[in-house]
PDB file of C-alpha atoms in Angstrom:
ATOM      1  CA  MET C   1     -32.521  40.152 -14.382  1.00 49.00           C
ATOM      2  CA  MET C   2     -33.482  36.569 -13.504  1.00 44.00           C
ATOM      3  CA  LYS C   3     -30.376  35.242 -15.297  1.00 43.00           C
ATOM      4  CA  GLN C   4     -28.193  37.720 -13.412  1.00 46.00           C
ATOM      5  CA  LYS C   5     -29.658  36.608 -10.073  1.00 43.00           C
ATOM      6  CA  LEU C   6     -29.213  32.946 -11.002  1.00 40.00           C
ATOM      7  CA  PHE C   7     -25.607  33.568 -12.047  1.00 40.00           C
ATOM      8  CA  GLY C   8     -24.968  35.447  -8.806  1.00 44.00           C
ATOM      9  CA  PHE C   9     -26.414  32.596  -6.755  1.00 40.00           C
ATOM     10  CA  LEU C  10     -24.343  29.972  -8.585  1.00 40.00           C
ATOM     11  CA  LEU C  11     -21.186  32.050  -8.185  1.00 41.00           C
ATOM     12  CA  ALA C  12     -21.808  32.488  -4.463  1.00 42.00           C
ATOM     13  CA  PHE C  13     -22.498  28.760  -4.089  1.00 38.00           C
ATOM     14  CA  ALA C  14     -19.278  27.904  -5.910  1.00 41.00           C
ATOM     15  CA  LEU C  15     -17.315  30.234  -3.649  1.00 39.00           C
ATOM     16  CA  LEU C  16     -18.858  28.642  -0.573  1.00 39.00           C
ATOM     17  CA  LEU C  17     -17.818  25.214  -1.819  1.00 39.00           C
ATOM     18  CA  ALA C  18     -14.300  26.468  -2.395  1.00 38.00           C
ATOM     19  CA  VAL C  19     -14.125  27.721   1.178  1.00 37.00           C
ATOM     20  CA  PHE C  20     -15.822  24.903   3.060  1.00 38.00           C
ATOM     21  CA  VAL C  21     -14.821  21.741   1.147  1.00 39.00           C
ATOM     22  CA  PRO C  22     -11.305  20.658   2.224  1.00 45.00           C
ATOM     23  CA  SER C  23      -8.766  20.743  -0.563  1.00 39.00           C
ATOM     24  CA  THR C  24      -7.752  17.120   0.005  1.00 38.00           C
ATOM     25  CA  VAL C  25     -11.310  15.896  -0.538  1.00 44.00           C
ATOM     26  CA  ARG C  26     -11.424  17.696  -3.897  1.00 42.00           C
ATOM     27  CA  ALA C  27      -8.030  16.385  -5.003  1.00 50.00           C
ATOM     28  CA  ALA C  28      -9.094  13.226  -6.854  1.00 65.00           C
ATOM     29  CA  ASP C  29      -6.882  14.290  -9.760  1.00 86.00           C
ATOM     30  CA  LYS C  30      -3.804  13.892  -7.533  1.00 94.00           C
ATOM     31  CA  THR C  31      -2.072  10.694  -6.473  1.00 95.00           C
ATOM     32  CA  ILE C  32      -2.025   9.377  -2.924  1.00 96.00           C
ATOM     33  CA  VAL C  33       1.575  10.498  -2.527  1.00 96.00           C
ATOM     34  CA  GLU C  34       0.912  13.991  -3.909  1.00 96.00           C
ATOM     35  CA  ILE C  35      -2.001  14.476  -1.521  1.00 96.00           C
ATOM     36  CA  ALA C  36       0.060  13.303   1.461  1.00 97.00           C
ATOM     37  CA  VAL C  37       2.946  15.599   0.522  1.00 97.00           C
ATOM     38  CA  GLU C  38       0.730  18.657   0.100  1.00 96.00           C
ATOM     39  CA  ASP C  39      -1.560  18.057   3.084  1.00 95.00           C
ATOM     40  CA  GLY C  40       0.932  18.945   5.819  1.00 94.00           C
ATOM     41  CA  ARG C  41      -0.378  16.425   8.354  1.00 96.00           C
ATOM     42  CA  PHE C  42       1.513  13.416   6.977  1.00 98.00           C
ATOM     43  CA  ASP C  43       5.136  14.597   6.860  1.00 97.00           C
ATOM     44  CA  THR C  44       6.438  11.646   8.893  1.00 97.00           C
ATOM     45  CA  LEU C  45       4.536   9.201   6.706  1.00 98.00           C
ATOM     46  CA  VAL C  46       5.931  10.841   3.576  1.00 98.00           C
ATOM     47  CA  ALA C  47       9.468  10.628   4.973  1.00 97.00           C
ATOM     48  CA  ALA C  48       8.959   6.913   5.628  1.00 96.00           C
ATOM     49  CA  VAL C  49       7.551   6.293   2.152  1.00 96.00           C
ATOM     50  CA  VAL C  50      10.511   8.045   0.540  1.00 96.00           C
ATOM     51  CA  ALA C  51      13.028   6.177   2.712  1.00 95.00           C
ATOM     52  CA  ALA C  52      11.374   2.856   1.835  1.00 93.00           C
ATOM     53  CA  ASP C  53      11.441   3.786  -1.870  1.00 92.00           C
ATOM     54  CA  LEU C  54       7.675   3.234  -2.160  1.00 93.00           C
ATOM     55  CA  ALA C  55       6.693   6.639  -3.561  1.00 93.00           C
ATOM     56  CA  ASP C  56       6.499   5.438  -7.162  1.00 91.00           C
ATOM     57  CA  ALA C  57       4.572   2.298  -6.231  1.00 91.00           C
ATOM     58  CA  LEU C  58       1.999   4.294  -4.226  1.00 93.00           C
ATOM     59  CA  SER C  59       1.656   6.818  -7.045  1.00 92.00           C
ATOM     60  CA  GLY C  60       0.321   4.161  -9.410  1.00 88.00           C
ATOM     61  CA  GLY C  61      -1.950   1.175  -9.164  1.00 86.00           C
ATOM     62  CA  GLU C  62      -4.966   1.274  -6.860  1.00 90.00           C
ATOM     63  CA  TRP C  63      -4.547   1.483  -3.101  1.00 93.00           C
ATOM     64  CA  THR C  64      -6.318   2.125   0.159  1.00 94.00           C
ATOM     65  CA  VAL C  65      -3.957   3.779   2.627  1.00 96.00           C
ATOM     66  CA  PHE C  66      -4.667   4.005   6.340  1.00 97.00           C
ATOM     67  CA  ALA C  67      -2.416   7.011   6.816  1.00 97.00           C
ATOM     68  CA  PRO C  68      -1.094   7.776  10.311  1.00 97.00           C
ATOM     69  CA  THR C  69      -0.937  11.506  10.936  1.00 97.00           C
ATOM     70  CA  ASP C  70       2.161  13.197  12.292  1.00 97.00           C
ATOM     71  CA  ASP C  71       0.469  13.170  15.708  1.00 95.00           C
ATOM     72  CA  ALA C  72       0.024   9.397  15.427  1.00 94.00           C
ATOM     73  CA  PHE C  73       3.727   8.882  14.748  1.00 94.00           C
ATOM     74  CA  ALA C  74       4.604  11.338  17.534  1.00 93.00           C
ATOM     75  CA  LYS C  75       2.990   8.955  20.049  1.00 90.00           C
ATOM     76  CA  LEU C  76       5.908   6.632  19.249  1.00 89.00           C
ATOM     77  CA  GLY C  77       8.473   9.424  19.303  1.00 90.00           C
ATOM     78  CA  LEU C  78       8.781   9.340  15.512  1.00 91.00           C
ATOM     79  CA  THR C  79       9.212  12.458  13.380  1.00 94.00           C
ATOM     80  CA  PRO C  80      10.174  13.228   9.776  1.00 96.00           C
ATOM     81  CA  ASP C  81      13.741  13.711  11.000  1.00 94.00           C
ATOM     82  CA  ASN C  82      14.245  10.376  12.751  1.00 93.00           C
ATOM     83  CA  ILE C  83      11.953   7.793  11.154  1.00 93.00           C
ATOM     84  CA  ALA C  84      14.374   6.982   8.333  1.00 92.00           C
ATOM     85  CA  THR C  85      17.099   6.109  10.847  1.00 90.00           C
ATOM     86  CA  ALA C  86      14.849   4.419  13.405  1.00 88.00           C
ATOM     87  CA  PHE C  87      14.228   1.477  11.074  1.00 87.00           C
ATOM     88  CA  SER C  88      15.930  -0.297   8.210  1.00 87.00           C
ATOM     89  CA  LYS C  89      14.480   0.039   4.721  1.00 88.00           C
ATOM     90  CA  ALA C  90      13.018  -3.466   4.948  1.00 87.00           C
ATOM     91  CA  GLU C  91      11.424  -2.693   8.318  1.00 86.00           C
ATOM     92  CA  LEU C  92       9.903   0.538   6.996  1.00 90.00           C
ATOM     93  CA  THR C  93       8.543  -1.336   3.993  1.00 90.00           C
ATOM     94  CA  ASP C  94       6.962  -3.906   6.288  1.00 88.00           C
ATOM     95  CA  ILE C  95       5.398  -1.231   8.488  1.00 91.00           C
ATOM     96  CA  LEU C  96       4.076   0.808   5.566  1.00 94.00           C
ATOM     97  CA  LEU C  97       2.640  -2.150   3.656  1.00 92.00           C
ATOM     98  CA  TYR C  98       0.754  -3.097   6.827  1.00 92.00           C
ATOM     99  CA  HIS C  99      -1.101   0.209   6.380  1.00 95.00           C
ATOM    100  CA  VAL C 100      -2.304  -0.416   2.819  1.00 94.00           C
ATOM    101  CA  ILE C 101      -4.760  -2.613   0.956  1.00 91.00           C
ATOM    102  CA  PRO C 102      -3.970  -3.120  -2.752  1.00 88.00           C
ATOM    103  CA  MET C 103      -7.425  -2.053  -3.899  1.00 88.00           C
ATOM    104  CA  GLU C 104      -9.719   0.917  -3.317  1.00 89.00           C
ATOM    105  CA  VAL C 105     -11.904   0.504  -0.236  1.00 88.00           C
ATOM    106  CA  ASN C 106     -13.962   3.528   0.766  1.00 87.00           C
ATOM    107  CA  SER C 107     -15.611   3.737   4.167  1.00 86.00           C
ATOM    108  CA  ASP C 108     -18.942   2.330   2.943  1.00 85.00           C
ATOM    109  CA  VAL C 109     -17.209  -0.715   1.492  1.00 79.00           C
ATOM    110  CA  ALA C 110     -15.040  -1.058   4.609  1.00 80.00           C
ATOM    111  CA  LEU C 111     -18.189  -1.473   6.697  1.00 78.00           C
ATOM    112  CA  THR C 112     -19.036  -4.549   4.614  1.00 74.00           C
ATOM    113  CA  LEU C 113     -15.557  -6.024   5.140  1.00 72.00           C
ATOM    114  CA  LEU C 114     -15.508  -5.982   8.939  1.00 80.00           C
ATOM    115  CA  GLY C 115     -13.303  -8.722  10.276  1.00 82.00           C
ATOM    116  CA  ASP C 116      -9.961  -9.993   9.035  1.00 86.00           C
ATOM    117  CA  VAL C 117      -8.439  -8.195   6.059  1.00 86.00           C
ATOM    118  CA  THR C 118      -5.164  -9.064   4.325  1.00 86.00           C
ATOM    119  CA  MET C 119      -2.903  -6.033   4.153  1.00 89.00           C
ATOM    120  CA  GLY C 120      -0.234  -5.214   1.595  1.00 89.00           C
ATOM    121  CA  ASN C 121       2.499  -7.142   3.435  1.00 85.00           C
ATOM    122  CA  GLY C 122       0.441 -10.334   3.537  1.00 84.00           C
ATOM    123  CA  GLN C 123      -0.451 -10.040   7.214  1.00 86.00           C
ATOM    124  CA  ILE C 124      -3.922  -9.879   8.689  1.00 88.00           C
ATOM    125  CA  ALA C 125      -5.460  -6.775  10.248  1.00 89.00           C
ATOM    126  CA  GLY C 126      -8.857  -6.516  11.891  1.00 89.00           C
ATOM    127  CA  LEU C 127     -11.427  -3.978  10.696  1.00 89.00           C
ATOM    128  CA  LYS C 128     -14.030  -3.086  13.307  1.00 89.00           C
ATOM    129  CA  ALA C 129     -16.814  -0.538  13.679  1.00 88.00           C
ATOM    130  CA  PHE C 130     -17.821   1.079  16.963  1.00 86.00           C
ATOM    131  CA  ASN C 131     -20.231   3.984  17.471  1.00 86.00           C
ATOM    132  CA  GLY C 132     -20.069   4.808  13.789  1.00 85.00           C
ATOM    133  CA  ASP C 133     -16.260   4.890  13.650  1.00 90.00           C
ATOM    134  CA  ILE C 134     -13.946   2.463  11.857  1.00 92.00           C
ATOM    135  CA  TYR C 135     -10.973   0.979  13.716  1.00 92.00           C
ATOM    136  CA  VAL C 136      -8.032  -1.078  12.518  1.00 93.00           C
ATOM    137  CA  ASN C 137      -6.664  -3.566  15.080  1.00 89.00           C
ATOM    138  CA  ASP C 138      -8.778  -2.017  17.862  1.00 82.00           C
ATOM    139  CA  ASP C 139      -6.563   0.994  18.564  1.00 86.00           C
ATOM    140  CA  SER C 140      -6.198   2.799  15.244  1.00 93.00           C
ATOM    141  CA  LYS C 141      -9.242   4.985  14.592  1.00 94.00           C
ATOM    142  CA  VAL C 142     -10.123   6.453  11.215  1.00 95.00           C
ATOM    143  CA  ILE C 143     -10.428  10.184  11.896  1.00 96.00           C
ATOM    144  CA  ILE C 144     -10.700  11.409   8.293  1.00 95.00           C
ATOM    145  CA  ALA C 145     -12.305   9.026   5.807  1.00 93.00           C
ATOM    146  CA  ASP C 146     -12.564   8.901   2.036  1.00 93.00           C
ATOM    147  CA  VAL C 147      -9.912  11.338   0.847  1.00 95.00           C
ATOM    148  CA  ASP C 148     -10.130  10.479  -2.829  1.00 94.00           C
ATOM    149  CA  ALA C 149      -7.002  10.232  -4.952  1.00 95.00           C
ATOM    150  CA  SER C 150      -6.483   9.405  -8.599  1.00 94.00           C
ATOM    151  CA  ASN C 151      -5.156   5.977  -7.628  1.00 93.00           C
ATOM    152  CA  GLY C 152      -7.236   5.099  -4.584  1.00 93.00           C
ATOM    153  CA  VAL C 153      -8.325   6.517  -1.274  1.00 95.00           C
ATOM    154  CA  ILE C 154      -6.748   7.716   1.976  1.00 96.00           C
ATOM    155  CA  HIS C 155      -8.196   7.215   5.448  1.00 96.00           C
ATOM    156  CA  ALA C 156      -6.280   9.186   8.079  1.00 97.00           C
ATOM    157  CA  VAL C 157      -5.798   7.280  11.350  1.00 97.00           C
ATOM    158  CA  ASP C 158      -4.896   8.570  14.804  1.00 95.00           C
ATOM    159  CA  THR C 159      -2.557   5.719  15.759  1.00 93.00           C
ATOM    160  CA  VAL C 160       0.121   3.784  13.893  1.00 94.00           C
ATOM    161  CA  ILE C 161      -1.255   0.328  13.105  1.00 92.00           C
ATOM    162  CA  LEU C 162       0.735  -2.239  15.027  1.00 82.00           C
ATOM    163  CA  GLY C 163       0.739  -5.863  13.974  1.00 71.00           C
ATOM    164  CA  PRO C 164       2.761  -8.968  14.797  1.00 57.00           C
ATOM    165  CA  TRP C 165       6.073  -7.099  14.471  1.00 43.00           C
ATOM    166  CA  PRO C 166       9.009  -6.953  15.115  1.00 40.00           C
ATOM    167  CA  ARG C 167       9.695 -10.497  14.021  1.00 38.00           C
ATOM    168  CA  THR C 168      11.271 -13.183  16.145  1.00 36.00           C
ATOM    169  CA  ALA C 169      14.526 -14.807  15.072  1.00 33.00           C
ATOM    170  CA  ASP C 170      12.603 -17.856  13.853  1.00 38.00           C
ATOM    171  CA  GLU C 171      10.509 -15.865  11.422  1.00 40.00           C
ATOM    172  CA  ALA C 172      11.299 -14.503   7.999  1.00 35.00           C
ATOM    173  CA  PRO C 173      13.006 -11.124   8.581  1.00 34.00           C
ATOM    174  CA  ALA C 174      11.597  -7.761   7.573  1.00 35.00           C
ATOM    175  CA  ILE C 175       8.777  -8.195   5.082  1.00 34.00           C
ATOM    176  CA  GLY C 176       6.504 -11.211   5.082  1.00 35.00           C
ATOM    177  CA  GLY C 177       4.222 -13.202   7.287  1.00 36.00           C
ATOM    178  CA  ALA C 178       4.369 -16.603   8.923  1.00 36.00           C
ATOM    179  CA  PRO C 179       7.458 -18.613   8.011  1.00 37.00           C
ATOM    180  CA  VAL C 180       7.131 -21.303   5.372  1.00 37.00           C
ATOM    181  CA  ALA C 181       9.067 -24.543   5.266  1.00 41.00           C
ATOM    182  CA  SER C 182      12.364 -24.141   3.427  1.00 42.00           C
ATOM    183  CA  GLY C 183      12.208 -25.290  -0.186  1.00 51.00           C
ATOM    184  CA  ASN C 184       8.461 -24.796  -0.504  1.00 78.00           C
ATOM    185  CA  THR C 185       8.114 -21.032  -0.741  1.00 88.00           C
ATOM    186  CA  ILE C 186       6.944 -19.263  -3.872  1.00 90.00           C
ATOM    187  CA  VAL C 187      10.448 -17.932  -4.432  1.00 90.00           C
ATOM    188  CA  ASP C 188      12.073 -21.356  -3.985  1.00 89.00           C
ATOM    189  CA  ILE C 189       9.668 -22.907  -6.470  1.00 90.00           C
ATOM    190  CA  ALA C 190      10.288 -20.165  -9.023  1.00 91.00           C
ATOM    191  CA  ILE C 191      14.058 -20.519  -8.670  1.00 91.00           C
ATOM    192  CA  ASN C 192      14.010 -24.304  -9.003  1.00 89.00           C
ATOM    193  CA  ASP C 193      11.486 -24.460 -11.834  1.00 88.00           C
ATOM    194  CA  GLY C 194      13.705 -23.048 -14.585  1.00 90.00           C
ATOM    195  CA  ARG C 195      10.911 -21.269 -16.476  1.00 93.00           C
ATOM    196  CA  PHE C 196      10.859 -18.118 -14.334  1.00 94.00           C
ATOM    197  CA  ASP C 197      14.473 -16.915 -14.394  1.00 94.00           C
ATOM    198  CA  THR C 198      13.546 -13.407 -15.577  1.00 94.00           C
ATOM    199  CA  LEU C 199      10.871 -13.118 -12.904  1.00 96.00           C
ATOM    200  CA  VAL C 200      13.327 -14.264 -10.239  1.00 94.00           C
ATOM    201  CA  ALA C 201      15.886 -11.695 -11.406  1.00 94.00           C
ATOM    202  CA  ALA C 202      13.229  -8.979 -11.130  1.00 93.00           C
ATOM    203  CA  VAL C 203      12.136 -10.109  -7.661  1.00 92.00           C
ATOM    204  CA  VAL C 204      15.721 -10.079  -6.398  1.00 92.00           C
ATOM    205  CA  ALA C 205      16.421  -6.656  -7.927  1.00 91.00           C
ATOM    206  CA  ALA C 206      13.242  -5.245  -6.351  1.00 89.00           C
ATOM    207  CA  ASP C 207      14.266  -6.666  -2.954  1.00 88.00           C
ATOM    208  CA  LEU C 208      10.993  -8.593  -2.713  1.00 87.00           C
ATOM    209  CA  ALA C 209      12.384 -12.116  -2.262  1.00 87.00           C
ATOM    210  CA  GLU C 210      11.854 -12.082   1.512  1.00 85.00           C
ATOM    211  CA  ALA C 211       8.356 -10.666   1.149  1.00 84.00           C
ATOM    212  CA  LEU C 212       7.296 -13.398  -1.251  1.00 86.00           C
ATOM    213  CA  SER C 213       8.941 -16.078   0.901  1.00 83.00           C
ATOM    214  CA  GLY C 214       6.579 -15.335   3.788  1.00 78.00           C
ATOM    215  CA  GLY C 215       2.961 -14.358   4.191  1.00 73.00           C
ATOM    216  CA  GLU C 216       0.288 -15.753   1.900  1.00 75.00           C
ATOM    217  CA  TRP C 217       0.259 -14.821  -1.775  1.00 81.00           C
ATOM    218  CA  THR C 218      -1.211 -15.623  -5.140  1.00 86.00           C
ATOM    219  CA  VAL C 219       1.327 -14.890  -7.880  1.00 91.00           C
ATOM    220  CA  PHE C 220       0.443 -14.576 -11.549  1.00 92.00           C
ATOM    221  CA  ALA C 221       3.948 -15.465 -12.691  1.00 93.00           C
ATOM    222  CA  PRO C 222       5.048 -14.484 -16.216  1.00 95.00           C
ATOM    223  CA  THR C 223       7.254 -17.161 -17.737  1.00 94.00           C
ATOM    224  CA  ASP C 224      10.556 -16.387 -19.395  1.00 94.00           C
ATOM    225  CA  ASP C 225       8.736 -16.656 -22.740  1.00 93.00           C
ATOM    226  CA  ALA C 226       6.235 -14.031 -21.562  1.00 93.00           C
ATOM    227  CA  PHE C 227       9.017 -11.600 -20.664  1.00 93.00           C
ATOM    228  CA  ALA C 228      10.782 -12.410 -23.953  1.00 90.00           C
ATOM    229  CA  LYS C 229       7.802 -10.956 -25.833  1.00 88.00           C
ATOM    230  CA  LEU C 230       8.950  -7.615 -24.386  1.00 89.00           C
ATOM    231  CA  ALA C 231      12.606  -8.415 -25.125  1.00 91.00           C
ATOM    232  CA  LEU C 232      13.243  -8.816 -21.388  1.00 91.00           C
ATOM    233  CA  THR C 233      15.676 -11.404 -20.061  1.00 93.00           C
ATOM    234  CA  PRO C 234      17.369 -12.167 -16.736  1.00 93.00           C
ATOM    235  CA  ASP C 235      20.345 -10.168 -17.974  1.00 93.00           C
ATOM    236  CA  ASN C 236      18.567  -6.920 -18.884  1.00 92.00           C
ATOM    237  CA  ILE C 237      15.436  -6.656 -16.751  1.00 93.00           C
ATOM    238  CA  THR C 238      17.318  -5.158 -13.811  1.00 89.00           C
ATOM    239  CA  THR C 239      18.663  -2.339 -15.973  1.00 90.00           C
ATOM    240  CA  ALA C 240      15.454  -1.808 -17.945  1.00 89.00           C
ATOM    241  CA  PHE C 241      13.618  -0.496 -14.867  1.00 88.00           C
ATOM    242  CA  THR C 242      14.385   1.216 -11.580  1.00 87.00           C
ATOM    243  CA  GLN C 243      13.852  -0.687  -8.333  1.00 86.00           C
ATOM    244  CA  ALA C 244      10.657   1.285  -7.694  1.00 84.00           C
ATOM    245  CA  GLU C 245       9.344   0.493 -11.178  1.00 84.00           C
ATOM    246  CA  LEU C 246      10.118  -3.202 -10.752  1.00 88.00           C
ATOM    247  CA  THR C 247       8.361  -3.171  -7.373  1.00 86.00           C
ATOM    248  CA  TYR C 248       5.244  -1.639  -8.920  1.00 82.00           C
ATOM    249  CA  ILE C 249       5.251  -4.096 -11.839  1.00 88.00           C
ATOM    250  CA  LEU C 250       5.715  -7.118  -9.591  1.00 89.00           C
ATOM    251  CA  LEU C 251       3.093  -6.065  -7.032  1.00 84.00           C
ATOM    252  CA  TYR C 252       0.646  -5.760  -9.928  1.00 84.00           C
ATOM    253  CA  HIS C 253       1.105  -9.522 -10.447  1.00 88.00           C
ATOM    254  CA  VAL C 254       0.235 -10.623  -6.905  1.00 85.00           C
ATOM    255  CA  ILE C 255      -2.762 -10.804  -4.585  1.00 81.00           C
ATOM    256  CA  PRO C 256      -1.981 -10.888  -0.839  1.00 74.00           C
ATOM    257  CA  MET C 257      -4.007 -14.053  -0.187  1.00 71.00           C
ATOM    258  CA  GLU C 258      -4.124 -17.591  -1.565  1.00 73.00           C
ATOM    259  CA  ILE C 259      -6.578 -17.986  -4.454  1.00 73.00           C
ATOM    260  CA  ASN C 260      -6.553 -21.313  -6.276  1.00 67.00           C
ATOM    261  CA  SER C 261      -8.051 -21.754  -9.746  1.00 62.00           C
ATOM    262  CA  TYR C 262     -11.358 -23.027  -8.356  1.00 50.00           C
ATOM    263  CA  MET C 263     -11.805 -19.962  -6.160  1.00 53.00           C
ATOM    264  CA  ALA C 264     -10.814 -17.668  -9.034  1.00 55.00           C
ATOM    265  CA  LEU C 265     -13.632 -19.085 -11.185  1.00 50.00           C
ATOM    266  CA  ARG C 266     -16.297 -18.514  -8.542  1.00 49.00           C
TER     267      ARG C 266
END
């Protein structure tokens, strides 16, 4: 009799959890993109991610996404039907990468990182806390925190995060941060060096040359000999992978801040 009562209690408790715990919070076995697609509150965001060809990249790796809801996009007159035509692919990529951090940062960790944070496009955003709530760049409030995914975490925000964009004519277009003197960018150095031809071919094919020519980055750059160990060359790397796959691979080799060897050893 005692076992039957215990079983009945556990069953009732399990049913209560099923009813009262939101499905997105329990969905840690699903990727960030899968959760956003299934949730129903992020249709405009999903449309932008698809149009920017970032779905594969955000389905792997480890990310923190400050995800504007459909209501947040609606404040700017943006919907799933018009966001893909309101911006170019490069502009969408810039906007979306300004909403991600390439590591998992839950709300508890975020409270220890208050201040300037480098986002996925190399630009700085400000994390602030006020009355127990987390804000990005003052106006964008986290309204649902810590939606766990298999490859990171989602924090829903009530306002699209606006940064120093759109660019002026004097700045690097689309993706990237502050302009860098011509001939001294990461991409220029890689092109002129002669030991990174396969990497350069991959960067061009992934449409990341402008991104890596602006902002502030640390690049762990595989040499041609490193790629050759995988039988990859400048001639075949662009056909060996899709653009989305190349983007994911390349972003796994960069950190969106400058870290010299001394800092790395600390």
